[in-house]
Amino acid sequence: MTELLPVTDASAWRGAEIAGDPGWIDSLTAAEVEELAAAQRGVQARGLATTAITRADFPLPRLAPRLAAWLREAQTGRGFFLLRGLPAERFTEAEREAIFWGLGTHLGTAVSQNSHGEMLGHVFDQGRTYGAANTRGYQTKARLDFHTDRCDLVGLLCQRRARSGGLSSVVSTMAVHNEILRTRPDLLPILYRGFHYAEREAADNPSGVTPQPIPVFSRHQGVLSCRFIRNPIETGAQRRGVPLTEAEQGALEMMSELSARPDMRLDMMLEPGEMQFCNNYVTTHARTEFEDWAEPERRRLMVRLWLTVTPRRPLAPDFGEHDGIPARLAPETAPMPV
């Protein structure tokens, strides 16, 4: 069993401690906005599709030092940052999307977000029901509990806010780990051992379960990392016909309760043009339920990027899939946002 040690670096923060600290928020300068606008005009003039844009197509020499600093903050600092200052009123939604993708090419490499090979996700209420077969939470307006995604860095661009709700929250899983170690160390071996996950993707066996347990917390080369998605853990137990023990249920509940605790989490309402980036190995993120506008053109819309970044974080061999979701099906014919 791995020795249970607290995390003492900057990634182990508490929301109450940093809510008033502007260090996790950065703003683009007027000159940087002009550089992004010029790069966007360049790819538009060439007729490049957004997901075809490469780093070479989107030169950002002025922004380069700050991009490197933001990436360091995500990889070895707090594990997340919020980027403000892109004037939403100046750019169309398609232009903002291209800027978001172009900026992302300087942070990492996009990976597939679902079994249809989607590289740029559109997060909006498609009228689906959370929990239904082949439906993922981001396709609904339901509350999304704290979870990780299967990539190094997840980026979110706000295009439109909901009429009400849709608050974004981030929590340090390193701080959650430390709190469990402090108050309920008996639960940590369960989380280090891990759980079988249900395979949720449409292309997978509907009765499929990961063959081996995937740890919630794992330490490799002295680095602690987290993977936590509660719903497929509980579904996996049901599919295996092996109910979770009382201690296992308690460990999962402790993860959820601590993540949602007001002093642990950090809440933010993303405004149009703002971009949030989170390291999936040291944070989980969540969203509250929302109510949308009646007019389709006003309804809540976020654009999502899953990125692989370098250098890669050292991960245990049993960490589980973290290079995106392999494309196994033809492109999806889902409704597109207005």
mmCIF file of C-alpha atoms in Angstrom:
data_model
loop_
_atom_site.group_PDB
_atom_site.id
_atom_site.type_symbol
_atom_site.label_atom_id
_atom_site.label_comp_id
_atom_site.label_asym_id
_atom_site.label_seq_id
_atom_site.Cartn_x
_atom_site.Cartn_y
_atom_site.Cartn_z
ATOM 1 C CA MET A 1 0.000 0.000 0.000
ATOM 2 C CA THR A 2 1.261 3.472 -0.915
ATOM 3 C CA GLU A 3 2.258 5.537 2.110
ATOM 4 C CA LEU A 4 -0.490 8.023 2.865
ATOM 5 C CA LEU A 5 1.040 11.483 2.763
ATOM 6 C CA PRO A 6 -0.551 14.942 2.500
ATOM 7 C CA VAL A 7 -0.081 17.128 -0.569
ATOM 8 C CA THR A 8 1.775 20.295 0.415
ATOM 9 C CA ASP A 9 2.198 22.162 -2.875
ATOM 10 C CA ALA A 10 0.053 24.907 -4.428
ATOM 11 C CA SER A 11 -2.457 22.428 -5.864
ATOM 12 C CA ALA A 12 -3.871 21.767 -2.372
ATOM 13 C CA TRP A 13 -5.957 24.920 -2.014
ATOM 14 C CA ARG A 14 -9.331 25.603 -0.415
ATOM 15 C CA GLY A 15 -11.921 27.761 -2.082
ATOM 16 C CA ALA A 16 -12.491 29.906 0.998
ATOM 17 C CA GLU A 17 -8.777 30.699 1.100
ATOM 18 C CA ILE A 18 -8.400 31.819 -2.520
ATOM 19 C CA ALA A 19 -11.849 33.226 -3.371
ATOM 20 C CA GLY A 20 -10.560 36.750 -2.766
ATOM 21 C CA ASP A 21 -7.152 36.125 -4.330
ATOM 22 C CA PRO A 22 -7.005 37.402 -7.931
ATOM 23 C CA GLY A 23 -4.062 35.114 -8.671
ATOM 24 C CA TRP A 24 -6.242 32.530 -10.413
ATOM 25 C CA ILE A 25 -7.780 35.156 -12.716
ATOM 26 C CA ASP A 26 -5.891 36.688 -15.624
ATOM 27 C CA SER A 27 -7.050 39.289 -18.153
ATOM 28 C CA LEU A 28 -6.004 39.826 -21.725
ATOM 29 C CA THR A 29 -4.504 43.204 -22.505
ATOM 30 C CA ALA A 30 -5.752 45.316 -25.410
ATOM 31 C CA ALA A 31 -2.603 44.436 -27.386
ATOM 32 C CA GLU A 32 -3.150 40.713 -26.750
ATOM 33 C CA VAL A 33 -6.765 40.964 -27.918
ATOM 34 C CA GLU A 34 -5.494 42.594 -31.115
ATOM 35 C CA GLU A 35 -3.027 39.744 -31.612
ATOM 36 C CA LEU A 36 -5.809 37.166 -31.179
ATOM 37 C CA ALA A 37 -8.029 39.128 -33.583
ATOM 38 C CA ALA A 38 -5.274 39.245 -36.204
ATOM 39 C CA ALA A 39 -4.670 35.494 -35.903
ATOM 40 C CA GLN A 40 -8.400 34.871 -36.215
ATOM 41 C CA ARG A 41 -8.655 37.036 -39.324
ATOM 42 C CA GLY A 42 -5.753 35.102 -40.821
ATOM 43 C CA VAL A 43 -7.380 31.682 -40.492
ATOM 44 C CA GLN A 44 -10.733 33.107 -41.594
ATOM 45 C CA ALA A 45 -9.175 34.556 -44.748
ATOM 46 C CA ARG A 46 -7.744 31.139 -45.571
ATOM 47 C CA GLY A 47 -11.109 29.458 -45.046
ATOM 48 C CA LEU A 48 -9.781 27.049 -42.416
ATOM 49 C CA ALA A 49 -12.305 25.053 -40.438
ATOM 50 C CA THR A 50 -11.907 25.710 -36.728
ATOM 51 C CA THR A 51 -10.722 22.200 -35.833
ATOM 52 C CA ALA A 52 -8.238 22.261 -38.739
ATOM 53 C CA ILE A 53 -6.356 25.211 -37.253
ATOM 54 C CA THR A 54 -2.845 24.342 -36.046
ATOM 55 C CA ARG A 55 -0.488 26.290 -33.803
ATOM 56 C CA ALA A 56 1.468 27.377 -36.884
ATOM 57 C CA ASP A 57 -1.754 28.761 -38.398
ATOM 58 C CA PHE A 58 -2.420 30.835 -35.272
ATOM 59 C CA PRO A 59 0.764 32.768 -34.368
ATOM 60 C CA LEU A 60 0.704 34.474 -30.949
ATOM 61 C CA PRO A 61 4.249 35.777 -30.329
ATOM 62 C CA ARG A 62 3.167 38.497 -27.895
ATOM 63 C CA LEU A 63 1.042 36.095 -25.860
ATOM 64 C CA ALA A 64 3.627 33.293 -25.867
ATOM 65 C CA PRO A 65 5.253 34.076 -22.483
ATOM 66 C CA ARG A 66 1.891 34.424 -20.768
ATOM 67 C CA LEU A 67 0.597 31.248 -22.400
ATOM 68 C CA ALA A 68 3.603 29.415 -20.995
ATOM 69 C CA ALA A 69 2.918 30.889 -17.541
ATOM 70 C CA TRP A 70 -0.756 29.876 -17.648
ATOM 71 C CA LEU A 71 0.209 26.350 -18.624
ATOM 72 C CA ARG A 72 2.696 26.147 -15.734
ATOM 73 C CA GLU A 73 -0.045 27.307 -13.363
ATOM 74 C CA ALA A 74 -2.318 24.544 -14.639
ATOM 75 C CA GLN A 75 0.367 21.868 -14.490
ATOM 76 C CA THR A 76 2.347 22.685 -11.370
ATOM 77 C CA GLY A 77 0.481 25.508 -9.618
ATOM 78 C CA ARG A 78 -3.121 25.661 -8.426
ATOM 79 C CA GLY A 79 -4.209 23.499 -11.336
ATOM 80 C CA PHE A 80 -6.653 25.905 -12.980
ATOM 81 C CA PHE A 81 -7.045 29.465 -14.224
ATOM 82 C CA LEU A 82 -9.751 31.788 -15.529
ATOM 83 C CA LEU A 83 -9.016 33.998 -18.536
ATOM 84 C CA ARG A 84 -10.985 37.215 -18.993
ATOM 85 C CA GLY A 85 -10.770 40.162 -21.324
ATOM 86 C CA LEU A 86 -11.962 38.817 -24.688
ATOM 87 C CA PRO A 87 -14.700 41.330 -25.627
ATOM 88 C CA ALA A 88 -17.667 39.168 -26.565
ATOM 89 C CA GLU A 89 -19.426 42.020 -28.354
ATOM 90 C CA ARG A 90 -16.512 42.488 -30.762
ATOM 91 C CA PHE A 91 -16.531 38.933 -32.144
ATOM 92 C CA THR A 92 -19.206 36.610 -33.469
ATOM 93 C CA GLU A 93 -19.652 33.275 -31.718
ATOM 94 C CA ALA A 94 -17.877 31.513 -34.590
ATOM 95 C CA GLU A 95 -14.948 33.926 -34.266
ATOM 96 C CA ARG A 96 -14.762 33.438 -30.495
ATOM 97 C CA GLU A 97 -14.800 29.679 -31.040
ATOM 98 C CA ALA A 98 -11.878 29.929 -33.481
ATOM 99 C CA ILE A 99 -9.946 32.110 -31.007
ATOM 100 C CA PHE A 100 -10.608 29.590 -28.224
ATOM 101 C CA TRP A 101 -9.384 26.707 -30.390
ATOM 102 C CA GLY A 102 -6.390 28.704 -31.624
ATOM 103 C CA LEU A 103 -5.379 29.651 -28.110
ATOM 104 C CA GLY A 104 -5.805 26.010 -27.111
ATOM 105 C CA THR A 105 -3.300 24.905 -29.745
ATOM 106 C CA HIS A 106 -0.660 26.820 -27.787
ATOM 107 C CA LEU A 107 -1.557 25.002 -24.548
ATOM 108 C CA GLY A 108 -1.824 21.440 -25.849
ATOM 109 C CA THR A 109 -3.249 19.051 -28.422
ATOM 110 C CA ALA A 110 -6.983 18.439 -28.708
ATOM 111 C CA VAL A 111 -8.270 14.891 -28.119
ATOM 112 C CA SER A 112 -11.626 13.243 -28.812
ATOM 113 C CA GLN A 113 -14.412 13.990 -26.341
ATOM 114 C CA ASN A 114 -16.739 11.129 -27.240
ATOM 115 C CA SER A 115 -16.961 7.931 -29.261
ATOM 116 C CA HIS A 116 -17.997 9.985 -32.325
ATOM 117 C CA GLY A 117 -14.591 11.696 -32.370
ATOM 118 C CA GLU A 118 -15.849 15.164 -31.434
ATOM 119 C CA MET A 119 -12.827 17.434 -30.938
ATOM 120 C CA LEU A 120 -14.676 20.619 -30.029
ATOM 121 C CA GLY A 121 -17.657 20.061 -27.769
ATOM 122 C CA HIS A 122 -20.773 22.214 -27.645
ATOM 123 C CA VAL A 123 -22.319 22.114 -24.192
ATOM 124 C CA PHE A 124 -25.997 23.014 -24.241
ATOM 125 C CA ASP A 125 -29.353 21.545 -23.278
ATOM 126 C CA GLN A 126 -30.346 19.162 -26.070
ATOM 127 C CA GLY A 127 -33.604 18.274 -24.326
ATOM 128 C CA ARG A 128 -32.215 14.947 -23.155
ATOM 129 C CA THR A 129 -32.743 13.372 -19.746
ATOM 130 C CA TYR A 130 -29.741 12.899 -17.494
ATOM 131 C CA GLY A 131 -29.287 9.199 -16.754
ATOM 132 C CA ALA A 132 -30.914 8.008 -19.978
ATOM 133 C CA ALA A 133 -29.033 5.558 -22.182
ATOM 134 C CA ASN A 134 -26.248 7.099 -24.273
ATOM 135 C CA THR A 135 -26.827 10.511 -22.709
ATOM 136 C CA ARG A 136 -24.093 12.459 -20.977
ATOM 137 C CA GLY A 137 -24.771 15.163 -18.442
ATOM 138 C CA TYR A 138 -23.490 18.028 -20.574
ATOM 139 C CA GLN A 139 -26.305 17.323 -23.076
ATOM 140 C CA THR A 140 -28.886 18.244 -20.412
ATOM 141 C CA LYS A 141 -29.660 21.158 -18.095
ATOM 142 C CA ALA A 142 -29.243 19.005 -15.005
ATOM 143 C CA ARG A 143 -26.810 19.593 -12.178
ATOM 144 C CA LEU A 144 -23.449 17.970 -12.872
ATOM 145 C CA ASP A 145 -21.683 16.638 -9.783
ATOM 146 C CA PHE A 146 -17.951 17.083 -9.250
ATOM 147 C CA HIS A 147 -16.027 14.930 -11.708
ATOM 148 C CA THR A 148 -12.878 14.645 -13.788
ATOM 149 C CA ASP A 149 -12.682 14.339 -17.576
ATOM 150 C CA ARG A 150 -10.534 11.891 -19.540
ATOM 151 C CA CYS A 151 -7.806 14.328 -20.582
ATOM 152 C CA ASP A 152 -4.989 16.396 -19.110
ATOM 153 C CA LEU A 153 -6.571 19.834 -19.349
ATOM 154 C CA VAL A 154 -10.204 20.741 -19.937
ATOM 155 C CA GLY A 155 -11.061 24.182 -21.313
ATOM 156 C CA LEU A 156 -14.465 25.852 -21.313
ATOM 157 C CA LEU A 157 -15.464 28.973 -23.262
ATOM 158 C CA CYS A 158 -18.667 30.760 -22.335
ATOM 159 C CA GLN A 159 -20.671 31.873 -25.356
ATOM 160 C CA ARG A 160 -24.005 32.555 -23.613
ATOM 161 C CA ARG A 161 -25.236 32.403 -20.024
ATOM 162 C CA ALA A 162 -28.465 30.710 -18.985
ATOM 163 C CA ARG A 163 -31.415 32.743 -17.754
ATOM 164 C CA SER A 164 -30.623 31.432 -14.260
ATOM 165 C CA GLY A 165 -28.282 28.847 -12.770
ATOM 166 C CA GLY A 166 -25.379 27.164 -14.501
ATOM 167 C CA LEU A 167 -22.844 28.215 -11.871
ATOM 168 C CA SER A 168 -19.422 26.636 -12.411
ATOM 169 C CA SER A 169 -17.474 25.208 -9.458
ATOM 170 C CA VAL A 170 -13.921 23.884 -9.131
ATOM 171 C CA VAL A 171 -12.414 22.028 -6.175
ATOM 172 C CA SER A 172 -8.895 20.871 -5.388
ATOM 173 C CA THR A 173 -8.910 17.071 -5.139
ATOM 174 C CA MET A 174 -5.532 17.392 -3.443
ATOM 175 C CA ALA A 175 -7.178 19.389 -0.642
ATOM 176 C CA VAL A 176 -10.008 16.840 -0.527
ATOM 177 C CA HIS A 177 -7.400 14.083 -0.172
ATOM 178 C CA ASN A 178 -5.737 15.974 2.678
ATOM 179 C CA GLU A 179 -9.034 16.477 4.496
ATOM 180 C CA ILE A 180 -9.883 12.774 4.248
ATOM 181 C CA LEU A 181 -6.387 11.955 5.513
ATOM 182 C CA ARG A 182 -6.948 14.314 8.456
ATOM 183 C CA THR A 183 -10.478 13.234 9.402
ATOM 184 C CA ARG A 184 -11.115 9.739 7.975
ATOM 185 C CA PRO A 185 -7.800 8.112 7.047
ATOM 186 C CA ASP A 186 -9.499 4.701 7.195
ATOM 187 C CA LEU A 187 -11.317 5.565 3.938
ATOM 188 C CA LEU A 188 -8.225 6.403 1.896
ATOM 189 C CA PRO A 189 -7.114 2.776 1.270
ATOM 190 C CA ILE A 190 -10.539 2.188 -0.340
ATOM 191 C CA LEU A 191 -10.053 5.180 -2.636
ATOM 192 C CA TYR A 192 -6.506 4.120 -3.485
ATOM 193 C CA ARG A 193 -7.755 0.634 -4.345
ATOM 194 C CA GLY A 194 -10.457 2.071 -6.575
ATOM 195 C CA PHE A 195 -13.598 0.864 -8.318
ATOM 196 C CA HIS A 196 -14.786 -0.778 -11.511
ATOM 197 C CA TYR A 197 -16.294 1.792 -13.891
ATOM 198 C CA ALA A 198 -19.280 1.262 -16.181
ATOM 199 C CA GLU A 199 -18.375 1.864 -19.829
ATOM 200 C CA ARG A 200 -20.746 4.675 -20.692
ATOM 201 C CA GLU A 201 -20.063 5.300 -24.343
ATOM 202 C CA ALA A 202 -22.604 4.265 -26.959
ATOM 203 C CA ALA A 203 -20.112 2.061 -28.795
ATOM 204 C CA ASP A 204 -19.269 0.041 -25.726
ATOM 205 C CA ASN A 205 -21.061 -3.040 -24.473
ATOM 206 C CA PRO A 206 -24.114 -1.718 -22.577
ATOM 207 C CA SER A 207 -23.265 -4.250 -19.875
ATOM 208 C CA GLY A 208 -19.563 -3.364 -20.026
ATOM 209 C CA VAL A 209 -17.457 -2.688 -16.962
ATOM 210 C CA THR A 210 -13.745 -1.939 -16.736
ATOM 211 C CA PRO A 211 -11.925 -5.245 -16.131
ATOM 212 C CA GLN A 212 -9.794 -3.833 -13.304
ATOM 213 C CA PRO A 213 -10.546 -1.311 -10.556
ATOM 214 C CA ILE A 214 -9.457 2.252 -11.340
ATOM 215 C CA PRO A 215 -8.117 4.123 -8.300
ATOM 216 C CA VAL A 216 -9.626 7.422 -7.206
ATOM 217 C CA PHE A 217 -6.239 8.449 -5.820
ATOM 218 C CA SER A 218 -2.943 7.043 -7.054
ATOM 219 C CA ARG A 219 0.658 8.073 -6.469
ATOM 220 C CA HIS A 220 3.305 7.546 -9.138
ATOM 221 C CA GLN A 221 6.893 8.787 -9.043
ATOM 222 C CA GLY A 222 5.959 10.705 -5.924
ATOM 223 C CA VAL A 223 3.091 12.573 -7.619
ATOM 224 C CA LEU A 224 -0.506 12.154 -6.434
ATOM 225 C CA SER A 225 -3.285 12.224 -9.054
ATOM 226 C CA CYS A 226 -7.055 11.821 -8.906
ATOM 227 C CA ARG A 227 -9.702 10.347 -11.156
ATOM 228 C CA PHE A 228 -13.284 10.556 -9.872
ATOM 229 C CA ILE A 229 -16.574 10.114 -11.749
ATOM 230 C CA ARG A 230 -19.107 8.782 -9.253
ATOM 231 C CA ASN A 231 -22.031 7.831 -11.489
ATOM 232 C CA PRO A 232 -20.188 5.205 -13.597
ATOM 233 C CA ILE A 233 -18.649 3.799 -10.414
ATOM 234 C CA GLU A 234 -22.089 3.143 -8.943
ATOM 235 C CA THR A 235 -23.427 1.866 -12.277
ATOM 236 C CA GLY A 236 -20.410 -0.416 -12.565
ATOM 237 C CA ALA A 237 -21.223 -2.025 -9.218
ATOM 238 C CA GLN A 238 -24.806 -2.616 -10.358
ATOM 239 C CA ARG A 239 -23.696 -4.191 -13.635
ATOM 240 C CA ARG A 240 -21.251 -6.480 -11.863
ATOM 241 C CA GLY A 241 -23.924 -7.568 -9.414
ATOM 242 C CA VAL A 242 -21.507 -6.794 -6.600
ATOM 243 C CA PRO A 243 -23.018 -4.058 -4.417
ATOM 244 C CA LEU A 244 -20.700 -1.468 -2.955
ATOM 245 C CA THR A 245 -19.898 -2.142 0.684
ATOM 246 C CA GLU A 246 -20.926 0.291 3.366
ATOM 247 C CA ALA A 247 -17.321 1.461 3.635
ATOM 248 C CA GLU A 248 -17.073 1.952 -0.142
ATOM 249 C CA GLN A 249 -20.292 3.949 -0.186
ATOM 250 C CA GLY A 250 -18.954 6.014 2.696
ATOM 251 C CA ALA A 251 -15.722 6.749 0.833
ATOM 252 C CA LEU A 252 -17.593 7.909 -2.264
ATOM 253 C CA GLU A 253 -19.945 10.027 -0.179
ATOM 254 C CA MET A 254 -16.997 11.606 1.598
ATOM 255 C CA MET A 255 -15.507 12.571 -1.784
ATOM 256 C CA SER A 256 -18.792 14.127 -2.894
ATOM 257 C CA GLU A 257 -19.538 15.890 0.392
ATOM 258 C CA LEU A 258 -16.097 17.426 0.730
ATOM 259 C CA SER A 259 -16.054 18.532 -2.910
ATOM 260 C CA ALA A 260 -19.376 20.330 -2.509
ATOM 261 C CA ARG A 261 -18.559 21.873 0.882
ATOM 262 C CA PRO A 262 -18.649 25.687 0.634
ATOM 263 C CA ASP A 263 -15.228 26.189 2.211
ATOM 264 C CA MET A 264 -13.609 23.654 -0.147
ATOM 265 C CA ARG A 265 -15.056 24.561 -3.548
ATOM 266 C CA LEU A 266 -14.598 27.730 -5.591
ATOM 267 C CA ASP A 267 -17.667 29.048 -7.451
ATOM 268 C CA MET A 268 -17.641 31.250 -10.523
ATOM 269 C CA MET A 269 -20.217 32.376 -13.065
ATOM 270 C CA LEU A 270 -18.619 32.396 -16.489
ATOM 271 C CA GLU A 271 -19.518 35.396 -18.624
ATOM 272 C CA PRO A 272 -19.521 35.478 -22.458
ATOM 273 C CA GLY A 273 -15.948 35.479 -23.749
ATOM 274 C CA GLU A 274 -14.423 34.071 -20.548
ATOM 275 C CA MET A 275 -12.371 30.870 -20.639
ATOM 276 C CA GLN A 276 -11.721 28.425 -17.803
ATOM 277 C CA PHE A 277 -8.985 25.761 -17.903
ATOM 278 C CA CYS A 278 -8.657 22.961 -15.318
ATOM 279 C CA ASN A 279 -6.080 20.224 -14.719
ATOM 280 C CA ASN A 280 -8.096 17.017 -14.369
ATOM 281 C CA TYR A 281 -5.532 15.306 -12.139
ATOM 282 C CA VAL A 282 -5.687 17.834 -9.290
ATOM 283 C CA THR A 283 -9.194 19.314 -9.640
ATOM 284 C CA THR A 284 -12.754 18.237 -10.228
ATOM 285 C CA HIS A 285 -15.405 20.545 -11.669
ATOM 286 C CA ALA A 286 -19.182 20.796 -11.411
ATOM 287 C CA ARG A 287 -22.140 22.817 -12.624
ATOM 288 C CA THR A 288 -25.457 23.707 -11.028
ATOM 289 C CA GLU A 289 -28.775 23.043 -12.765
ATOM 290 C CA PHE A 290 -29.956 25.869 -14.996
ATOM 291 C CA GLU A 291 -33.113 27.296 -16.495
ATOM 292 C CA ASP A 292 -32.794 28.615 -20.032
ATOM 293 C CA TRP A 293 -34.247 31.399 -22.106
ATOM 294 C CA ALA A 294 -37.270 30.734 -24.296
ATOM 295 C CA GLU A 295 -35.537 32.168 -27.379
ATOM 296 C CA PRO A 296 -33.180 29.603 -28.980
ATOM 297 C CA GLU A 297 -30.601 32.246 -29.879
ATOM 298 C CA ARG A 298 -30.228 33.244 -26.213
ATOM 299 C CA ARG A 299 -29.928 29.779 -24.675
ATOM 300 C CA ARG A 300 -26.900 28.774 -22.633
ATOM 301 C CA LEU A 301 -23.933 27.644 -24.733
ATOM 302 C CA MET A 302 -20.433 26.623 -23.687
ATOM 303 C CA VAL A 303 -17.659 25.341 -25.946
ATOM 304 C CA ARG A 304 -15.332 22.695 -24.538
ATOM 305 C CA LEU A 305 -11.791 21.562 -25.320
ATOM 306 C CA TRP A 306 -10.052 18.421 -24.050
ATOM 307 C CA LEU A 307 -6.296 18.830 -24.294
ATOM 308 C CA THR A 308 -3.215 16.665 -23.894
ATOM 309 C CA VAL A 309 -0.328 18.797 -22.646
ATOM 310 C CA THR A 310 3.430 18.333 -22.345
ATOM 311 C CA PRO A 311 5.246 17.395 -20.299
ATOM 312 C CA ARG A 312 2.772 14.666 -19.348
ATOM 313 C CA ARG A 313 2.007 14.068 -15.689
ATOM 314 C CA PRO A 314 3.416 10.767 -14.371
ATOM 315 C CA LEU A 315 0.396 8.495 -13.895
ATOM 316 C CA ALA A 316 0.108 5.041 -12.363
ATOM 317 C CA PRO A 317 -0.367 2.187 -14.883
ATOM 318 C CA ASP A 318 -3.875 1.507 -13.531
ATOM 319 C CA PHE A 319 -4.980 5.161 -13.672
ATOM 320 C CA GLY A 320 -7.407 4.470 -16.524
ATOM 321 C CA GLU A 321 -8.115 6.093 -19.879
ATOM 322 C CA HIS A 322 -6.841 9.677 -19.980
ATOM 323 C CA ASP A 323 -6.069 10.385 -23.638
ATOM 324 C CA GLY A 324 -9.619 11.305 -24.562
ATOM 325 C CA ILE A 325 -12.332 8.878 -25.642
ATOM 326 C CA PRO A 326 -11.382 6.763 -28.659
ATOM 327 C CA ALA A 327 -13.516 7.474 -31.720
ATOM 328 C CA ARG A 328 -15.407 4.265 -32.491
ATOM 329 C CA LEU A 329 -18.498 5.540 -34.274
ATOM 330 C CA ALA A 330 -19.334 7.760 -37.230
ATOM 331 C CA PRO A 331 -19.686 11.490 -36.491
ATOM 332 C CA GLU A 332 -22.784 12.148 -34.434
ATOM 333 C CA THR A 333 -25.814 13.798 -35.981
ATOM 334 C CA ALA A 334 -26.725 15.597 -32.765
ATOM 335 C CA PRO A 335 -28.576 18.907 -32.953
ATOM 336 C CA MET A 336 -26.197 21.819 -33.169
ATOM 337 C CA PRO A 337 -26.675 24.986 -31.136
ATOM 338 C CA VAL A 338 -28.163 28.025 -32.791
#
